[in-house]
Tab-separated table of C-alpha atoms in Angstrom:
chain	number	residue	atom	x	y	z
A	1	UNK	CA	16.454	2.962	3.490
A	2	UNK	CA	14.824	3.257	6.943
A	3	UNK	CA	16.758	5.401	9.407
A	4	UNK	CA	17.212	4.607	13.034
A	5	UNK	CA	14.252	6.600	14.342
A	6	UNK	CA	11.851	5.022	11.787
A	7	UNK	CA	13.116	1.605	12.773
A	8	UNK	CA	12.499	2.393	16.405
A	9	UNK	CA	8.949	3.432	15.620
A	10	UNK	CA	8.330	0.175	13.748
A	11	UNK	CA	9.871	-1.763	16.665
A	12	UNK	CA	7.480	-0.103	19.056
A	13	UNK	CA	4.483	-0.941	16.922
A	14	UNK	CA	5.783	-4.548	16.620
A	15	UNK	CA	6.047	-4.742	20.401
A	16	UNK	CA	2.444	-3.531	20.816
A	17	UNK	CA	1.315	-6.453	18.587
A	18	UNK	CA	3.530	-8.944	20.527
A	19	UNK	CA	2.574	-7.763	23.994
A	20	UNK	CA	-1.131	-7.729	22.977
A	21	UNK	CA	-1.021	-11.403	22.155
A	22	UNK	CA	-0.277	-11.524	18.439
A	23	UNK	CA	3.104	-13.304	18.507
A	24	UNK	CA	3.096	-14.977	15.063
A	25	UNK	CA	5.276	-12.664	12.921
A	26	UNK	CA	3.324	-13.329	9.774
A	27	UNK	CA	0.062	-12.333	11.515
A	28	UNK	CA	1.782	-9.150	12.695
A	29	UNK	CA	2.778	-8.293	9.148
A	30	UNK	CA	-0.691	-9.203	7.897
A	31	UNK	CA	-2.515	-6.995	10.384
A	32	UNK	CA	0.063	-4.222	9.930
A	33	UNK	CA	-0.536	-4.411	6.192
A	34	UNK	CA	-4.311	-4.150	6.464
A	35	UNK	CA	-4.041	-1.019	8.637
A	36	UNK	CA	-1.508	0.555	6.258
A	37	UNK	CA	-3.886	-0.150	3.388
A	38	UNK	CA	-6.790	1.442	5.283
A	39	UNK	CA	-4.666	4.558	5.802
A	40	UNK	CA	-3.565	4.570	2.187
A	41	UNK	CA	-7.162	4.624	0.992
A	42	UNK	CA	-7.814	7.775	2.950
A	43	UNK	CA	-4.499	9.325	1.760
A	44	UNK	CA	-5.430	8.635	-1.880
A	45	UNK	CA	-8.969	10.025	-1.339
A	46	UNK	CA	-7.502	13.205	0.215
A	47	UNK	CA	-5.209	13.752	-2.758
A	48	UNK	CA	-8.075	13.175	-5.190
A	49	UNK	CA	-10.236	15.663	-3.336
A	50	UNK	CA	-7.500	18.315	-3.427
A	51	UNK	CA	-6.838	17.737	-7.173
A	52	UNK	CA	-10.551	17.836	-7.911
A	53	UNK	CA	-10.973	21.063	-6.033
A	54	UNK	CA	-7.967	22.702	-7.802
A	55	UNK	CA	-9.305	21.595	-11.268
A	56	UNK	CA	-12.969	22.438	-10.424
A	57	UNK	CA	-14.069	18.913	-10.872
A	58	UNK	CA	-17.237	17.662	-9.171
A	59	UNK	CA	-17.609	14.194	-10.781
A	60	UNK	CA	-14.337	12.469	-9.771
A	61	UNK	CA	-14.529	8.835	-8.679
A	62	UNK	CA	-14.675	8.902	-4.919
A	63	UNK	CA	-13.509	5.852	-2.960
A	64	UNK	CA	-15.747	6.664	0.012
A	65	UNK	CA	-19.432	7.391	-0.474
A	66	UNK	CA	-21.339	10.047	1.441
A	67	UNK	CA	-22.471	7.385	3.948
A	68	UNK	CA	-19.011	5.857	4.293
A	69	UNK	CA	-16.986	8.879	5.415
A	70	UNK	CA	-16.781	7.462	8.918
A	71	UNK	CA	-14.606	4.635	7.499
A	72	UNK	CA	-11.787	6.998	6.585
A	73	UNK	CA	-8.639	6.786	8.673
A	74	UNK	CA	-8.636	10.503	9.323
A	75	UNK	CA	-12.177	10.354	10.567
A	76	UNK	CA	-12.373	7.322	12.785
A	77	UNK	CA	-9.036	7.978	14.546
A	78	UNK	CA	-10.611	11.189	15.864
A	79	UNK	CA	-13.411	9.336	17.618
A	80	UNK	CA	-13.705	9.932	21.342
A	81	UNK	CA	-12.834	6.567	22.723
A	82	UNK	CA	-10.748	3.500	21.913
A	83	UNK	CA	-13.970	1.428	22.095
A	84	UNK	CA	-15.622	3.550	19.422
A	85	UNK	CA	-12.578	3.259	17.118
A	86	UNK	CA	-12.488	-0.528	17.597
A	87	UNK	CA	-16.188	-0.909	16.802
A	88	UNK	CA	-16.034	1.135	13.634
A	89	UNK	CA	-12.906	-0.613	12.365
A	90	UNK	CA	-14.209	-4.123	13.141
A	91	UNK	CA	-17.851	-3.671	12.100
A	92	UNK	CA	-17.457	-1.002	9.430
A	93	UNK	CA	-14.005	-0.504	7.953
A	94	UNK	CA	-12.989	-4.155	7.388
A	95	UNK	CA	-16.312	-5.087	5.672
A	96	UNK	CA	-15.868	-1.918	3.558
A	97	UNK	CA	-12.405	-2.785	2.324
A	98	UNK	CA	-13.505	-6.344	1.564
A	99	UNK	CA	-16.348	-5.074	-0.604
A	100	UNK	CA	-14.647	-2.245	-2.445
A	101	UNK	CA	-14.706	-4.015	-5.785
A	102	UNK	CA	-17.233	-6.896	-5.742
A	103	UNK	CA	-16.650	-7.519	-9.464
A	104	UNK	CA	-13.040	-8.437	-8.620
A	105	UNK	CA	-11.447	-5.885	-11.062
A	106	UNK	CA	-9.189	-4.488	-8.409
A	107	UNK	CA	-6.002	-6.311	-7.450
A	108	UNK	CA	-6.490	-5.070	-3.930
A	109	UNK	CA	-10.023	-6.439	-3.824
A	110	UNK	CA	-8.571	-9.853	-4.385
A	111	UNK	CA	-5.940	-9.393	-1.614
A	112	UNK	CA	-8.441	-7.957	0.818
A	113	UNK	CA	-11.275	-10.413	0.043
A	114	UNK	CA	-10.405	-12.657	2.928
A	115	UNK	CA	-9.070	-10.010	5.310
A	116	UNK	CA	-9.770	-10.892	8.942
A	117	UNK	CA	-9.476	-8.387	11.744
A	118	UNK	CA	-7.532	-10.038	14.548
A	119	UNK	CA	-6.507	-7.231	16.895
A	120	UNK	CA	-8.027	-8.312	20.259
A	121	UNK	CA	-8.548	-5.098	22.231
A	122	UNK	CA	-9.575	-1.476	21.694
A	123	UNK	CA	-6.551	-0.149	23.570
A	124	UNK	CA	-4.187	-2.187	21.447
A	125	UNK	CA	-5.741	-0.924	18.190
A	126	UNK	CA	-5.659	2.680	19.380
A	127	UNK	CA	-1.900	2.345	20.170
A	128	UNK	CA	-1.163	0.806	16.820
A	129	UNK	CA	-3.068	3.572	14.958
A	130	UNK	CA	-1.200	6.159	16.910
A	131	UNK	CA	2.090	4.444	16.060
A	132	UNK	CA	1.344	4.139	12.338
A	133	UNK	CA	0.445	7.895	12.263
A	134	UNK	CA	4.051	8.649	13.334
A	135	UNK	CA	5.623	6.745	10.379
A	136	UNK	CA	7.012	8.714	7.357
A	137	UNK	CA	5.813	6.658	4.408
A	138	UNK	CA	5.684	9.305	1.656
A	139	UNK	CA	9.228	8.881	0.386
A	140	UNK	CA	10.076	6.774	-2.642
A	141	UNK	CA	9.820	3.019	-1.908
A	142	UNK	CA	9.358	3.686	1.837
A	143	UNK	CA	6.795	0.941	2.124
A	144	UNK	CA	9.164	-1.508	0.454
A	145	UNK	CA	11.787	-0.501	3.003
A	146	UNK	CA	9.314	-1.065	5.764
A	147	UNK	CA	8.391	-4.536	4.482
A	148	UNK	CA	12.076	-5.447	4.078
A	149	UNK	CA	12.733	-4.461	7.671
A	150	UNK	CA	9.775	-6.439	8.966
A	151	UNK	CA	11.073	-9.518	7.141
A	152	UNK	CA	14.457	-8.987	8.717
A	153	UNK	CA	12.807	-9.414	12.089
A	154	UNK	CA	11.465	-12.903	11.497
A	155	UNK	CA	13.692	-16.023	11.481
A	156	UNK	CA	11.417	-17.659	8.932
A	157	UNK	CA	12.023	-15.068	6.149
A	158	UNK	CA	14.504	-17.294	4.353
A	159	UNK	CA	12.381	-20.403	4.673
A	160	UNK	CA	9.425	-18.547	3.278
A	161	UNK	CA	11.525	-17.571	0.247
A	162	UNK	CA	10.692	-13.869	0.623
A	163	UNK	CA	13.665	-11.655	-0.323
A	164	UNK	CA	13.411	-8.180	-1.679
A	165	UNK	CA	15.753	-7.409	-4.617
A	166	UNK	CA	18.036	-4.462	-3.814
A	167	UNK	CA	17.010	-1.364	-5.666
A	168	UNK	CA	20.473	-0.906	-7.414
A	169	UNK	CA	20.005	-4.379	-8.918
A	170	UNK	CA	16.449	-3.486	-9.967
A	171	UNK	CA	17.703	-0.262	-11.570
A	172	UNK	CA	20.483	-2.118	-13.485
A	173	UNK	CA	18.096	-4.765	-14.806
A	174	UNK	CA	15.486	-2.239	-15.847
A	175	UNK	CA	18.120	-0.236	-17.744
A	176	UNK	CA	19.260	-3.439	-19.480
A	177	UNK	CA	15.703	-4.220	-20.563
A	178	UNK	CA	15.030	-0.543	-21.482
A	179	UNK	CA	11.225	-0.762	-21.513
A	180	UNK	CA	9.359	1.262	-24.144
A	181	UNK	CA	6.108	3.146	-23.543
A	182	UNK	CA	4.263	0.775	-25.884
A	183	UNK	CA	5.318	-2.397	-23.988
A	184	UNK	CA	3.216	-4.488	-21.702
A	185	UNK	CA	5.171	-5.386	-18.538
A	186	UNK	CA	4.288	-8.356	-16.325
A	187	UNK	CA	5.958	-9.419	-13.077
A	188	UNK	CA	4.600	-12.906	-12.101
A	189	UNK	CA	6.173	-12.751	-8.602
A	190	UNK	CA	5.802	-9.065	-7.806
A	191	UNK	CA	6.254	-9.076	-4.048
A	192	UNK	CA	6.539	-5.375	-3.108
A	193	UNK	CA	6.487	-4.456	-6.855
A	194	UNK	CA	9.995	-3.109	-7.013
A	195	UNK	CA	10.571	-4.133	-10.674
A	196	UNK	CA	7.222	-2.633	-11.782
A	197	UNK	CA	8.018	0.607	-10.042
A	198	UNK	CA	11.508	0.651	-11.477
A	199	UNK	CA	10.120	0.188	-14.988
A	200	UNK	CA	7.477	2.882	-14.417
A	201	UNK	CA	10.144	5.343	-13.287
A	202	UNK	CA	12.331	4.445	-16.289
A	203	UNK	CA	9.505	5.130	-18.761
A	204	UNK	CA	8.622	8.380	-17.044
A	205	UNK	CA	12.251	9.532	-17.173
A	206	UNK	CA	12.924	8.647	-20.806
A	207	UNK	CA	9.488	9.112	-22.389
A	208	UNK	CA	7.721	11.609	-20.172
A	209	UNK	CA	7.328	14.203	-22.936
A	210	UNK	CA	5.736	11.662	-25.267
A	211	UNK	CA	3.330	10.618	-22.547
A	212	UNK	CA	2.296	14.229	-22.030
A	213	UNK	CA	1.327	14.792	-25.678
A	214	UNK	CA	0.150	11.335	-26.858
A	215	UNK	CA	-3.208	10.479	-25.284
A	216	UNK	CA	-3.074	6.845	-26.509
A	217	UNK	CA	0.323	6.276	-24.959
A	218	UNK	CA	-0.820	7.911	-21.706
A	219	UNK	CA	-3.906	5.771	-21.625
A	220	UNK	CA	-1.788	2.610	-22.141
A	221	UNK	CA	0.733	3.743	-19.549
A	222	UNK	CA	-1.907	4.450	-16.894
A	223	UNK	CA	-4.230	1.499	-17.382
A	224	UNK	CA	-2.725	-1.389	-19.422
A	225	UNK	CA	1.022	-1.365	-19.251
A	226	UNK	CA	1.794	-2.780	-15.788
A	227	UNK	CA	0.592	-6.114	-14.371
A	228	UNK	CA	1.692	-7.881	-11.235
A	229	UNK	CA	0.870	-11.239	-9.648
A	230	UNK	CA	1.784	-12.930	-6.399
A	231	UNK	CA	0.445	-16.062	-4.746
A	232	UNK	CA	1.412	-14.900	-1.172
A	233	UNK	CA	-1.227	-12.658	0.328
A	234	UNK	CA	0.920	-11.665	3.272
A	235	UNK	CA	3.117	-9.505	1.074
A	236	UNK	CA	2.802	-5.685	0.920
A	237	UNK	CA	1.946	-3.927	-2.309
A	238	UNK	CA	3.829	-0.718	-2.684
A	239	UNK	CA	1.901	2.549	-2.883
A	240	UNK	CA	2.346	3.421	-6.524
A	241	UNK	CA	-0.462	4.747	-8.656
A	242	UNK	CA	0.011	2.038	-11.306
A	243	UNK	CA	0.114	-0.745	-8.758
A	244	UNK	CA	-2.607	0.626	-6.530
A	245	UNK	CA	-4.115	3.964	-7.446
A	246	UNK	CA	-5.222	3.241	-10.972
A	247	UNK	CA	-6.872	-0.063	-9.775
A	248	UNK	CA	-9.004	1.480	-7.045
């Protein structure tokens, strides 16, 4: 659950969008989501780099090539001026995220395929980046909490049919289903992927030892067990390695 200070931070970012001319709440959520995704890519790359260094690996799959390092959130936010940041995001970062997986294998490639950068001014973008950097999004299901809060701010959320299932209901339903590590799990209306994440956590809790020693089970768990679909591209996908990391 988002606490008061986190809500205040999100409110301030929302007001930056609104005062900058983006008043359609769905467009706010859309642009907010794109920027969160861009930051996520850099966070994932940083973790992979650290793991590779610890394990002495030199051939891990990098998301950013040697000539694409300037597209990383941690790099472009350090540029000297708001105009430079704006140019690199508009001309470089957005084309980059749209072409991450041209073969269409990545779920995120499909969601980002028609991403359009709509933030109108450099100053506005710089303020939003600064605001997003203050958010604490590393806790369990924090991005789902953020999305739920954004939905609560728009009067059309009920009309759009977008409601996030409370986590205690998810937990109860997953426990009733009791997924096995050999199952294939599909959520045809995944939204923020709460049910998939709940199933993943259940399997880890109950079958973690088996996954550690059985390579076939681990391969299935990491690459073939979880599948999610959603027709609404304005929804946020939660940062979970089975919903995002393993597909990048």
